mmCIF file of C-alpha atoms in Angstrom:
data_model
loop_
_atom_site.group_PDB
_atom_site.id
_atom_site.type_symbol
_atom_site.label_atom_id
_atom_site.label_comp_id
_atom_site.label_asym_id
_atom_site.label_seq_id
_atom_site.Cartn_x
_atom_site.Cartn_y
_atom_site.Cartn_z
ATOM 1 C CA MET L 45 141.969 147.610 81.860
ATOM 2 C CA ALA L 46 145.184 146.040 80.523
ATOM 3 C CA THR L 47 146.295 148.007 77.490
ATOM 4 C CA THR L 48 149.866 148.932 78.431
ATOM 5 C CA ASP L 49 152.809 146.951 77.119
ATOM 6 C CA VAL L 50 154.866 144.776 79.434
ATOM 7 C CA ALA L 51 158.621 144.909 79.178
ATOM 8 C CA PRO L 52 159.888 141.999 77.032
ATOM 9 C CA SER L 53 161.978 140.781 79.976
ATOM 10 C CA ASP L 54 158.885 140.249 82.123
ATOM 11 C CA PRO L 55 157.971 136.539 82.125
ATOM 12 C CA ILE L 56 154.619 135.464 80.700
ATOM 13 C CA ARG L 57 152.730 133.257 83.139
ATOM 14 C CA THR L 58 151.256 129.998 81.925
ATOM 15 C CA GLU L 59 147.912 129.450 83.579
ATOM 16 C CA GLU L 60 146.098 126.118 83.387
ATOM 17 C CA ARG L 61 142.317 126.170 82.931
ATOM 18 C CA GLU L 62 139.788 123.342 82.906
ATOM 19 C CA THR L 63 137.447 124.999 80.439
ATOM 20 C CA ILE L 64 137.431 127.989 78.078
ATOM 21 C CA VAL L 65 134.729 129.692 76.004
ATOM 22 C CA ILE L 66 135.895 131.725 72.984
ATOM 23 C CA ARG L 67 133.742 133.765 70.622
ATOM 24 C CA PHE L 68 134.886 135.127 67.252
ATOM 25 C CA CYS L 69 132.612 137.860 65.872
ATOM 26 C CA GLY L 70 132.650 140.249 62.938
ATOM 27 C CA ASP L 71 130.963 140.938 59.612
ATOM 28 C CA SER L 72 129.564 138.068 57.568
ATOM 29 C CA GLY L 73 132.526 138.398 55.210
ATOM 30 C CA ASP L 74 135.184 138.462 57.927
ATOM 31 C CA GLY L 75 135.621 134.681 58.055
ATOM 32 C CA MET L 76 134.501 134.189 61.638
ATOM 33 C CA GLN L 77 132.880 130.815 60.906
ATOM 34 C CA LEU L 78 136.133 129.609 59.354
ATOM 35 C CA ALA L 79 138.219 130.880 62.265
ATOM 36 C CA GLY L 80 135.905 129.206 64.764
ATOM 37 C CA SER L 81 135.774 125.908 62.909
ATOM 38 C CA GLN L 82 139.571 125.780 62.642
ATOM 39 C CA MET L 83 139.962 126.526 66.357
ATOM 40 C CA THR L 84 137.482 123.712 66.978
ATOM 41 C CA ASN L 85 139.443 121.300 64.795
ATOM 42 C CA VAL L 86 142.795 121.915 66.459
ATOM 43 C CA SER L 87 141.235 121.691 69.933
ATOM 44 C CA ALA L 88 139.594 118.381 69.055
ATOM 45 C CA VAL L 89 142.848 117.017 67.616
ATOM 46 C CA PHE L 90 144.630 118.125 70.797
ATOM 47 C CA GLY L 91 142.169 116.019 72.797
ATOM 48 C CA ASN L 92 139.772 118.535 74.326
ATOM 49 C CA ASP L 93 136.051 117.938 74.512
ATOM 50 C CA VAL L 94 134.365 120.581 72.341
ATOM 51 C CA SER L 95 130.938 122.101 71.749
ATOM 52 C CA THR L 96 130.197 124.881 69.265
ATOM 53 C CA LEU L 97 127.514 127.447 68.448
ATOM 54 C CA PRO L 98 127.749 129.060 64.989
ATOM 55 C CA ASP L 99 125.643 132.233 64.865
ATOM 56 C CA TYR L 100 124.704 133.504 61.410
ATOM 57 C CA PRO L 101 122.711 136.674 60.678
ATOM 58 C CA ALA L 102 119.057 135.943 59.934
ATOM 59 C CA GLU L 103 118.918 138.856 57.499
ATOM 60 C CA ILE L 104 119.769 138.426 53.815
ATOM 61 C CA ARG L 105 123.178 140.110 53.488
ATOM 62 C CA ALA L 106 122.745 142.903 55.981
ATOM 63 C CA PRO L 107 124.910 145.986 55.282
ATOM 64 C CA ALA L 108 128.575 145.587 56.198
ATOM 65 C CA GLY L 109 129.335 147.022 59.602
ATOM 66 C CA SER L 110 125.713 146.968 60.758
ATOM 67 C CA LEU L 111 124.481 145.336 63.946
ATOM 68 C CA ALA L 112 122.251 142.997 61.933
ATOM 69 C CA GLY L 113 125.181 141.753 59.871
ATOM 70 C CA VAL L 114 127.295 140.437 62.744
ATOM 71 C CA SER L 115 128.326 136.797 62.397
ATOM 72 C CA GLY L 116 129.742 134.855 65.322
ATOM 73 C CA PHE L 117 131.182 131.486 66.262
ATOM 74 C CA GLN L 118 131.382 130.332 69.873
ATOM 75 C CA LEU L 119 133.584 127.441 70.961
ATOM 76 C CA HIS L 120 133.589 125.757 74.359
ATOM 77 C CA PHE L 121 136.587 123.449 74.861
ATOM 78 C CA SER L 122 137.550 121.670 78.041
ATOM 79 C CA SER L 123 139.616 119.039 79.807
ATOM 80 C CA ASN L 124 136.307 117.628 81.132
ATOM 81 C CA ASP L 125 133.087 116.428 79.543
ATOM 82 C CA ILE L 126 130.942 119.353 78.370
ATOM 83 C CA TYR L 127 127.366 119.433 77.134
ATOM 84 C CA THR L 128 126.735 123.040 76.005
ATOM 85 C CA PRO L 129 128.532 125.710 73.955
ATOM 86 C CA GLY L 130 128.949 127.695 77.167
ATOM 87 C CA ASP L 131 127.388 130.854 78.561
ATOM 88 C CA GLU L 132 129.795 133.572 79.670
ATOM 89 C CA VAL L 133 132.674 134.165 77.260
ATOM 90 C CA ASP L 134 136.318 134.022 78.428
ATOM 91 C CA THR L 135 137.826 135.500 75.262
ATOM 92 C CA LEU L 136 136.003 137.730 72.779
ATOM 93 C CA VAL L 137 137.542 138.554 69.397
ATOM 94 C CA ALA L 138 135.677 141.531 67.874
ATOM 95 C CA MET L 139 136.572 142.592 64.346
ATOM 96 C CA ASN L 140 134.512 145.814 64.220
ATOM 97 C CA PRO L 141 132.350 148.140 66.375
ATOM 98 C CA ALA L 142 129.111 146.303 65.569
ATOM 99 C CA ALA L 143 130.623 143.007 66.715
ATOM 100 C CA LEU L 144 131.802 144.626 69.938
ATOM 101 C CA LYS L 145 128.447 146.238 70.644
ATOM 102 C CA THR L 146 126.385 143.092 70.117
ATOM 103 C CA ASN L 147 128.678 140.749 72.060
ATOM 104 C CA ILE L 148 130.475 142.588 74.864
ATOM 105 C CA ALA L 149 127.629 141.954 77.322
ATOM 106 C CA ASP L 150 128.464 138.223 77.205
ATOM 107 C CA LEU L 151 132.141 138.680 78.117
ATOM 108 C CA LYS L 152 132.778 137.755 81.748
ATOM 109 C CA ARG L 153 134.469 140.163 84.147
ATOM 110 C CA GLY L 154 138.220 139.753 83.807
ATOM 111 C CA GLY L 155 137.780 138.180 80.374
ATOM 112 C CA THR L 156 140.110 138.847 77.449
ATOM 113 C CA LEU L 157 138.885 141.286 74.791
ATOM 114 C CA ILE L 158 140.809 141.382 71.495
ATOM 115 C CA VAL L 159 139.612 144.065 69.066
ATOM 116 C CA ASN L 160 140.662 145.099 65.574
ATOM 117 C CA SER L 161 141.339 148.759 66.328
ATOM 118 C CA ASN L 162 141.768 149.596 62.622
ATOM 119 C CA ALA L 163 138.028 149.036 62.108
ATOM 120 C CA PHE L 164 136.972 151.738 64.577
ATOM 121 C CA GLU L 165 136.823 154.683 62.161
ATOM 122 C CA SER L 166 134.043 157.285 62.295
ATOM 123 C CA GLY L 167 131.971 155.617 59.573
ATOM 124 C CA ASP L 168 132.212 152.216 61.261
ATOM 125 C CA LEU L 169 131.195 153.724 64.601
ATOM 126 C CA LYS L 170 128.184 155.446 63.051
ATOM 127 C CA LYS L 171 126.910 152.220 61.443
ATOM 128 C CA ALA L 172 127.140 150.486 64.827
ATOM 129 C CA GLY L 173 125.272 153.297 66.586
ATOM 130 C CA TYR L 174 128.233 154.623 68.585
ATOM 131 C CA GLU L 175 128.502 158.376 69.086
ATOM 132 C CA ALA L 176 132.068 158.054 70.393
ATOM 133 C CA ASN L 177 134.779 155.427 70.081
ATOM 134 C CA PRO L 178 134.061 152.707 72.683
ATOM 135 C CA LEU L 179 137.769 151.861 72.809
ATOM 136 C CA ASP L 180 138.256 155.206 74.568
ATOM 137 C CA ASP L 181 135.523 154.459 77.135
ATOM 138 C CA GLU L 182 137.444 153.407 80.238
ATOM 139 C CA GLU L 183 134.254 152.729 82.198
ATOM 140 C CA LEU L 184 133.004 150.299 79.533
ATOM 141 C CA LEU L 185 136.311 148.442 79.219
ATOM 142 C CA ALA L 186 137.480 148.563 82.846
ATOM 143 C CA PRO L 187 136.177 145.054 83.767
ATOM 144 C CA PHE L 188 138.142 143.387 80.952
ATOM 145 C CA ASP L 189 141.689 142.598 79.856
ATOM 146 C CA VAL L 190 141.659 144.672 76.665
ATOM 147 C CA HIS L 191 144.026 144.307 73.717
ATOM 148 C CA LYS L 192 143.642 146.827 70.904
ATOM 149 C CA VAL L 193 145.327 145.187 67.932
ATOM 150 C CA GLU L 194 145.792 146.822 64.532
ATOM 151 C CA MET L 195 144.814 143.595 62.786
ATOM 152 C CA THR L 196 144.136 145.111 59.370
ATOM 153 C CA ARG L 197 147.520 146.859 59.211
ATOM 154 C CA LEU L 198 149.438 143.945 60.692
ATOM 155 C CA THR L 199 147.782 141.527 58.272
ATOM 156 C CA ARG L 200 148.804 143.696 55.329
ATOM 157 C CA ASP L 201 152.358 143.762 56.672
ATOM 158 C CA SER L 202 152.327 139.960 57.029
ATOM 159 C CA VAL L 203 151.348 139.361 53.383
ATOM 160 C CA GLU L 204 153.427 142.161 51.885
ATOM 161 C CA GLY L 205 155.291 141.180 48.744
ATOM 162 C CA LEU L 206 152.759 138.617 47.504
ATOM 163 C CA GLY L 207 151.165 140.997 45.009
ATOM 164 C CA LEU L 208 147.727 140.941 46.624
ATOM 165 C CA SER L 209 145.318 143.847 46.328
ATOM 166 C CA PRO L 210 144.501 145.683 49.582
ATOM 167 C CA ARG L 211 141.091 143.974 49.630
ATOM 168 C CA GLU L 212 142.623 140.519 49.161
ATOM 169 C CA ALA L 213 145.170 141.221 51.878
ATOM 170 C CA GLU L 214 142.479 142.350 54.331
ATOM 171 C CA ARG L 215 140.537 139.134 53.804
ATOM 172 C CA CYS L 216 143.356 137.283 55.575
ATOM 173 C CA LYS L 217 142.807 139.099 58.867
ATOM 174 C CA ASN L 218 140.704 136.252 60.255
ATOM 175 C CA PHE L 219 143.826 134.070 60.048
ATOM 176 C CA PHE L 220 145.820 136.754 61.862
ATOM 177 C CA ALA L 221 143.237 136.737 64.664
ATOM 178 C CA LEU L 222 143.257 132.934 64.639
ATOM 179 C CA GLY L 223 147.047 132.830 64.937
ATOM 180 C CA LEU L 224 146.939 135.173 67.920
ATOM 181 C CA VAL L 225 144.334 132.990 69.658
ATOM 182 C CA TYR L 226 146.380 129.863 68.863
ATOM 183 C CA TRP L 227 149.340 131.451 70.641
ATOM 184 C CA LEU L 228 147.210 132.600 73.576
ATOM 185 C CA TYR L 229 145.843 129.078 74.174
ATOM 186 C CA ASP L 230 148.911 127.058 73.164
ATOM 187 C CA ARG L 231 147.294 125.419 70.144
ATOM 188 C CA ASP L 232 149.234 123.484 67.493
ATOM 189 C CA ASP L 233 148.591 125.089 64.091
ATOM 190 C CA THR L 234 149.575 122.021 62.039
ATOM 191 C CA PRO L 235 145.977 120.909 61.234
ATOM 192 C CA THR L 236 145.125 124.421 60.042
ATOM 193 C CA ARG L 237 148.275 124.747 57.955
ATOM 194 C CA ASN L 238 147.496 121.420 56.286
ATOM 195 C CA TRP L 239 143.895 122.502 55.679
ATOM 196 C CA VAL L 240 144.972 125.776 54.062
ATOM 197 C CA SER L 241 147.470 123.988 51.804
ATOM 198 C CA ASP L 242 144.809 121.515 50.641
ATOM 199 C CA LYS L 243 141.989 124.066 50.333
ATOM 200 C CA PHE L 244 143.974 126.533 48.255
ATOM 201 C CA ALA L 245 146.175 124.077 46.379
ATOM 202 C CA SER L 246 145.127 125.672 43.070
ATOM 203 C CA LYS L 247 145.758 129.194 44.434
ATOM 204 C CA PRO L 248 149.220 129.056 46.008
ATOM 205 C CA ASP L 249 149.413 132.839 46.487
ATOM 206 C CA ILE L 250 146.214 132.835 48.566
ATOM 207 C CA ALA L 251 147.432 129.825 50.552
ATOM 208 C CA GLU L 252 150.728 131.555 51.272
ATOM 209 C CA ALA L 253 148.940 134.758 52.313
ATOM 210 C CA ASN L 254 146.722 132.943 54.794
ATOM 211 C CA LEU L 255 149.659 131.015 56.237
ATOM 212 C CA ARG L 256 151.677 134.206 56.611
ATOM 213 C CA ALA L 257 148.766 135.933 58.340
ATOM 214 C CA LEU L 258 148.400 132.954 60.689
ATOM 215 C CA LYS L 259 152.097 133.134 61.541
ATOM 216 C CA GLY L 260 151.856 136.905 61.886
ATOM 217 C CA GLY L 261 149.214 136.562 64.582
ATOM 218 C CA GLN L 262 151.346 134.066 66.482
ATOM 219 C CA ASN L 263 154.416 136.287 66.216
ATOM 220 C CA PHE L 264 152.422 139.254 67.478
ATOM 221 C CA GLY L 265 151.413 137.303 70.570
ATOM 222 C CA VAL L 266 155.044 136.444 71.273
ATOM 223 C CA SER L 267 156.487 139.899 70.647
ATOM 224 C CA THR L 268 153.867 142.423 71.748
ATOM 225 C CA GLY L 269 154.430 142.077 75.488
ATOM 226 C CA SER L 270 150.844 143.106 76.250
ATOM 227 C CA PHE L 271 149.672 139.590 77.148
ATOM 228 C CA ARG L 272 150.673 138.755 80.713
ATOM 229 C CA VAL L 273 149.098 135.287 80.751
ATOM 230 C CA HIS L 274 149.405 132.320 78.415
ATOM 231 C CA TYR L 275 146.667 129.700 78.907
ATOM 232 C CA ARG L 276 146.719 125.950 78.636
ATOM 233 C CA VAL L 277 143.733 123.594 78.682
ATOM 234 C CA PRO L 278 144.894 119.955 79.124
ATOM 235 C CA PRO L 279 143.374 117.158 77.029
ATOM 236 C CA ALA L 280 140.169 115.589 78.290
ATOM 237 C CA GLN L 281 140.095 112.057 79.677
ATOM 238 C CA LEU L 282 138.020 110.695 76.805
ATOM 239 C CA GLU L 283 137.128 107.058 76.263
ATOM 240 C CA PRO L 284 139.455 105.413 73.724
ATOM 241 C CA GLY L 285 138.010 105.380 70.226
ATOM 242 C CA ARG L 286 137.641 107.329 67.007
ATOM 243 C CA TYR L 287 136.021 110.754 67.272
ATOM 244 C CA ARG L 288 134.718 113.186 64.698
ATOM 245 C CA LYS L 289 133.207 116.641 64.616
ATOM 246 C CA ILE L 290 129.566 116.411 63.581
ATOM 247 C CA THR L 291 126.406 118.487 63.375
ATOM 248 C CA GLY L 292 122.932 117.251 64.170
ATOM 249 C CA ASN L 293 121.926 117.240 60.503
ATOM 250 C CA GLU L 294 125.014 115.245 59.510
ATOM 251 C CA ALA L 295 124.426 112.702 62.277
ATOM 252 C CA LEU L 296 120.761 112.466 61.311
ATOM 253 C CA ALA L 297 121.571 111.696 57.682
ATOM 254 C CA ILE L 298 123.996 108.944 58.696
ATOM 255 C CA GLY L 299 121.453 107.559 61.164
ATOM 256 C CA LEU L 300 118.715 107.389 58.530
ATOM 257 C CA ALA L 301 121.005 105.623 56.059
ATOM 258 C CA THR L 302 122.112 103.207 58.787
ATOM 259 C CA SER L 303 118.522 102.423 59.700
ATOM 260 C CA ALA L 304 117.636 101.600 56.099
ATOM 261 C CA LYS L 305 120.763 99.485 55.674
ATOM 262 C CA LEU L 306 120.059 97.482 58.824
ATOM 263 C CA ALA L 307 116.507 96.813 57.630
ATOM 264 C CA ASP L 308 117.691 96.043 54.096
ATOM 265 C CA ARG L 309 115.229 98.569 52.684
ATOM 266 C CA PRO L 310 115.879 101.430 50.244
ATOM 267 C CA LEU L 311 115.775 104.918 51.750
ATOM 268 C CA PHE L 312 113.830 107.661 49.984
ATOM 269 C CA TYR L 313 114.108 111.286 51.049
ATOM 270 C CA ALA L 314 111.925 114.051 49.634
ATOM 271 C CA GLY L 315 112.512 117.626 50.681
ATOM 272 C CA TYR L 316 112.253 121.273 49.772
ATOM 273 C CA PRO L 317 115.233 123.514 50.629
ATOM 274 C CA ILE L 318 114.676 125.373 53.900
ATOM 275 C CA THR L 319 117.173 126.574 56.497
ATOM 276 C CA PRO L 320 118.155 124.980 58.858
ATOM 277 C CA ALA L 321 116.993 121.600 57.469
ATOM 278 C CA SER L 322 118.575 121.785 54.000
ATOM 279 C CA ASP L 323 121.795 120.095 55.111
ATOM 280 C CA ILE L 324 119.910 116.810 55.538
ATOM 281 C CA LEU L 325 119.163 116.778 51.807
ATOM 282 C CA HIS L 326 122.761 117.725 51.030
ATOM 283 C CA GLU L 327 124.212 114.986 53.239
ATOM 284 C CA LEU L 328 121.850 112.235 52.073
ATOM 285 C CA SER L 329 122.559 113.063 48.425
ATOM 286 C CA LYS L 330 126.174 112.000 49.108
ATOM 287 C CA LEU L 331 125.066 108.514 50.198
ATOM 288 C CA LYS L 332 123.778 107.100 46.904
ATOM 289 C CA HIS L 333 126.219 104.205 47.236
ATOM 290 C CA PHE L 334 124.153 103.087 50.255
ATOM 291 C CA GLY L 335 120.962 102.909 48.206
ATOM 292 C CA VAL L 336 119.728 106.351 49.259
ATOM 293 C CA ARG L 337 117.549 108.256 46.795
ATOM 294 C CA THR L 338 116.858 111.961 47.220
ATOM 295 C CA PHE L 339 114.225 114.141 45.572
ATOM 296 C CA GLN L 340 114.116 117.935 45.689
ATOM 297 C CA ALA L 341 110.448 118.794 45.301
ATOM 298 C CA GLU L 342 108.928 122.024 43.996
ATOM 299 C CA ASP L 343 107.381 122.858 47.370
ATOM 300 C CA GLU L 344 106.747 121.492 50.866
ATOM 301 C CA ILE L 345 103.379 119.965 49.984
ATOM 302 C CA ALA L 346 104.850 118.034 47.059
ATOM 303 C CA ALA L 347 107.709 116.787 49.241
ATOM 304 C CA MET L 348 105.275 115.471 51.850
ATOM 305 C CA ALA L 349 103.039 113.881 49.218
ATOM 306 C CA ALA L 350 106.051 112.155 47.648
ATOM 307 C CA THR L 351 107.011 110.844 51.088
ATOM 308 C CA VAL L 352 103.544 109.335 51.527
ATOM 309 C CA GLY L 353 103.728 107.746 48.075
ATOM 310 C CA SER L 354 107.157 106.289 48.733
ATOM 311 C CA ALA L 355 105.973 104.773 52.015
ATOM 312 C CA PHE L 356 103.016 103.226 50.198
ATOM 313 C CA ALA L 357 105.498 101.610 47.791
ATOM 314 C CA GLY L 358 107.373 100.005 50.699
ATOM 315 C CA GLU L 359 110.443 102.207 51.049
ATOM 316 C CA PHE L 360 111.914 103.758 54.182
ATOM 317 C CA SER L 361 110.438 107.193 53.597
ATOM 318 C CA VAL L 362 111.637 110.471 55.124
ATOM 319 C CA THR L 363 111.058 114.186 54.707
ATOM 320 C CA ALA L 364 112.362 117.164 56.662
ATOM 321 C CA SER L 365 111.589 120.832 57.057
ATOM 322 C CA SER L 366 111.408 123.599 59.625
ATOM 323 C CA GLY L 367 108.416 125.216 61.334
ATOM 324 C CA PRO L 368 106.900 127.040 58.322
ATOM 325 C CA GLY L 369 107.280 123.957 56.132
ATOM 326 C CA ILE L 370 105.794 121.639 58.751
ATOM 327 C CA CYS L 371 102.686 123.847 58.704
ATOM 328 C CA LEU L 372 102.348 123.288 54.952
ATOM 329 C CA LYS L 373 102.856 119.539 55.278
ATOM 330 C CA GLY L 374 99.969 119.119 57.720
ATOM 331 C CA GLU L 375 97.310 117.901 55.267
ATOM 332 C CA ALA L 376 99.510 115.208 53.712
ATOM 333 C CA MET L 377 100.780 114.200 57.159
ATOM 334 C CA GLY L 378 97.160 113.566 58.103
ATOM 335 C CA LEU L 379 96.868 111.330 55.040
ATOM 336 C CA GLY L 380 99.851 109.345 56.302
ATOM 337 C CA VAL L 381 98.118 108.897 59.664
ATOM 338 C CA MET L 382 94.854 107.795 58.002
ATOM 339 C CA THR L 383 96.534 105.251 55.744
ATOM 340 C CA GLU L 384 98.790 103.960 58.549
ATOM 341 C CA LEU L 385 101.999 104.325 56.559
ATOM 342 C CA PRO L 386 105.432 104.345 58.240
ATOM 343 C CA MET L 387 107.499 107.461 57.590
ATOM 344 C CA VAL L 388 109.624 109.990 59.468
ATOM 345 C CA ILE L 389 109.041 113.749 59.364
ATOM 346 C CA VAL L 390 112.018 115.723 60.710
ATOM 347 C CA ASP L 391 111.393 119.211 62.096
ATOM 348 C CA VAL L 392 114.672 121.120 62.448
ATOM 349 C CA GLN L 393 113.235 123.891 64.583
ATOM 350 C CA ARG L 394 114.005 127.525 63.769
ATOM 351 C CA GLY L 395 113.368 130.463 66.058
ATOM 352 C CA GLY L 396 110.257 132.606 66.051
ATOM 353 C CA PRO L 397 106.738 132.374 64.585
ATOM 354 C CA SER L 398 105.717 132.687 60.920
ATOM 355 C CA THR L 399 108.797 132.777 58.666
ATOM 356 C CA GLY L 400 110.844 133.192 61.829
ATOM 357 C CA LEU L 401 114.623 133.402 62.011
ATOM 358 C CA PRO L 402 116.044 130.928 59.471
ATOM 359 C CA THR L 403 119.591 130.909 60.871
ATOM 360 C CA LYS L 404 118.592 130.614 64.538
ATOM 361 C CA THR L 405 117.372 127.446 66.240
ATOM 362 C CA GLU L 406 114.818 127.139 69.007
ATOM 363 C CA GLN L 407 113.064 124.276 70.810
ATOM 364 C CA SER L 408 109.606 125.692 70.207
ATOM 365 C CA ASP L 409 107.607 123.369 67.946
ATOM 366 C CA LEU L 410 106.328 120.739 70.384
ATOM 367 C CA MET L 411 102.758 122.077 70.342
ATOM 368 C CA LEU L 412 102.867 122.288 66.541
ATOM 369 C CA ALA L 413 104.026 118.668 66.335
ATOM 370 C CA MET L 414 101.314 117.506 68.720
ATOM 371 C CA PHE L 415 98.309 119.469 67.476
ATOM 372 C CA GLY L 416 99.227 121.069 64.148
ATOM 373 C CA ARG L 417 96.925 118.917 61.981
ATOM 374 C CA ASN L 418 93.186 119.079 61.414
ATOM 375 C CA GLY L 419 90.875 116.378 62.719
ATOM 376 C CA GLU L 420 92.072 113.564 64.948
ATOM 377 C CA SER L 421 95.522 112.645 63.654
ATOM 378 C CA PRO L 422 97.784 111.739 66.567
ATOM 379 C CA LEU L 423 101.290 110.472 65.933
ATOM 380 C CA PRO L 424 104.434 109.705 67.972
ATOM 381 C CA ILE L 425 106.975 112.479 68.582
ATOM 382 C CA VAL L 426 110.620 111.979 69.538
ATOM 383 C CA ALA L 427 113.412 114.514 70.067
ATOM 384 C CA ALA L 428 117.206 114.449 69.960
ATOM 385 C CA SER L 429 119.159 115.724 72.964
ATOM 386 C CA THR L 430 122.560 116.335 71.326
ATOM 387 C CA PRO L 431 124.021 116.430 67.796
ATOM 388 C CA GLY L 432 125.364 112.911 68.295
ATOM 389 C CA ASP L 433 122.002 111.739 69.614
ATOM 390 C CA CYS L 434 120.464 112.621 66.240
ATOM 391 C CA PHE L 435 122.138 109.475 64.874
ATOM 392 C CA TRP L 436 120.361 107.250 67.394
ATOM 393 C CA MET L 437 117.022 109.071 67.338
ATOM 394 C CA ALA L 438 116.847 108.783 63.554
ATOM 395 C CA GLN L 439 116.951 105.012 63.975
ATOM 396 C CA GLU L 440 114.509 105.086 66.885
ATOM 397 C CA ALA L 441 112.021 107.190 64.912
ATOM 398 C CA MET L 442 112.171 104.759 62.004
ATOM 399 C CA ARG L 443 111.803 101.773 64.337
ATOM 400 C CA ILE L 444 108.658 103.244 65.896
ATOM 401 C CA ALA L 445 107.255 104.137 62.471
ATOM 402 C CA VAL L 446 107.654 100.595 61.137
ATOM 403 C CA GLU L 447 106.578 98.794 64.322
ATOM 404 C CA PHE L 448 103.400 100.822 64.778
ATOM 405 C CA MET L 449 102.752 101.687 61.098
ATOM 406 C CA THR L 450 102.517 105.432 61.591
ATOM 407 C CA PRO L 451 104.247 108.663 60.670
ATOM 408 C CA VAL L 452 106.684 109.822 63.372
ATOM 409 C CA ILE L 453 107.891 113.380 63.962
ATOM 410 C CA LEU L 454 111.517 113.852 65.002
ATOM 411 C CA LEU L 455 112.346 117.234 66.574
ATOM 412 C CA THR L 456 115.941 118.498 66.373
ATOM 413 C CA ASP L 457 117.934 121.740 66.621
ATOM 414 C CA GLY L 458 120.086 121.079 63.548
#
């Protein structure tokens, strides 16, 4: 367990790795999604291939510090082509005891564990179900390279003099953690600094606080002496071209609009808000200049009925939902089969039966798609293999629907 400081004169080794998996985890309000997305951006700009897995709590605002309220963001970046967000974690950043407890099992032996030691007070330990401080458990931490960092205190020190309240100062600790990880993996912080300046242009004090916290994390990595290794992941040998970060829902929306444009037909989308499919409605509503019309219905049945009506009127007609909503759409989907109308029904699959886990995805609705309607109402089913593939499968689903005059179900993971 590496917790002792190294003398400043000792050289820090630079070790080259082909691939790295990092996970940021903490409370829902700790900014872990932001930290992960910024690490993703700078890695993509650097030239690495990237794959991500945001992990939101399924509960509605679980109590702070509880196991149920842990939010995480996993990033896999590499100098080679990668196809998954990764399995075992190389570096785990845990902002509180609950985050440590729910994620430490995924950290590989010899992996780097960075914890916010200021968050391990008696009340925090109790909410996470710890009887004793796990940071004092040598048996638990022995397999890992452990760094106990007073992130809360160091963040406050970094933003001192800006007139922020203690609460406002603490909210910058995700940038402190991000700065430390940037130093550890030799990342250029320029894209993040530009993002902060643009995002908080109307709040210069908040922008300055976040930038100071980011720099504070980097300075800590340089000066602490506790990190013996500095990692570098070379750029991937990617095909020349323009690249962008994209989710399945974003790619799907662009694919649907592209399909309608190529066919010179208006696109109509009817939907009812449901996680994790709601982003399709959000993204398509931004594409009005491409002739896309969106309709937020009062419920899933109305959305499906509107989709059938739009198809009858000759438009490229689409609706989307998740498992519970697909169940409700079944009767109107059967009407689409009977009347031989072309339309696409997107099922962004969530985990679990019934209401399920809205913020978790799962590839579990194939049987529902095949047999979830009364009577004999067969229809084609296609599925996307990657977020980028959602762009192509949206067009393929629409092509099949128009060629064979039938509703088509498209299964995705969001």
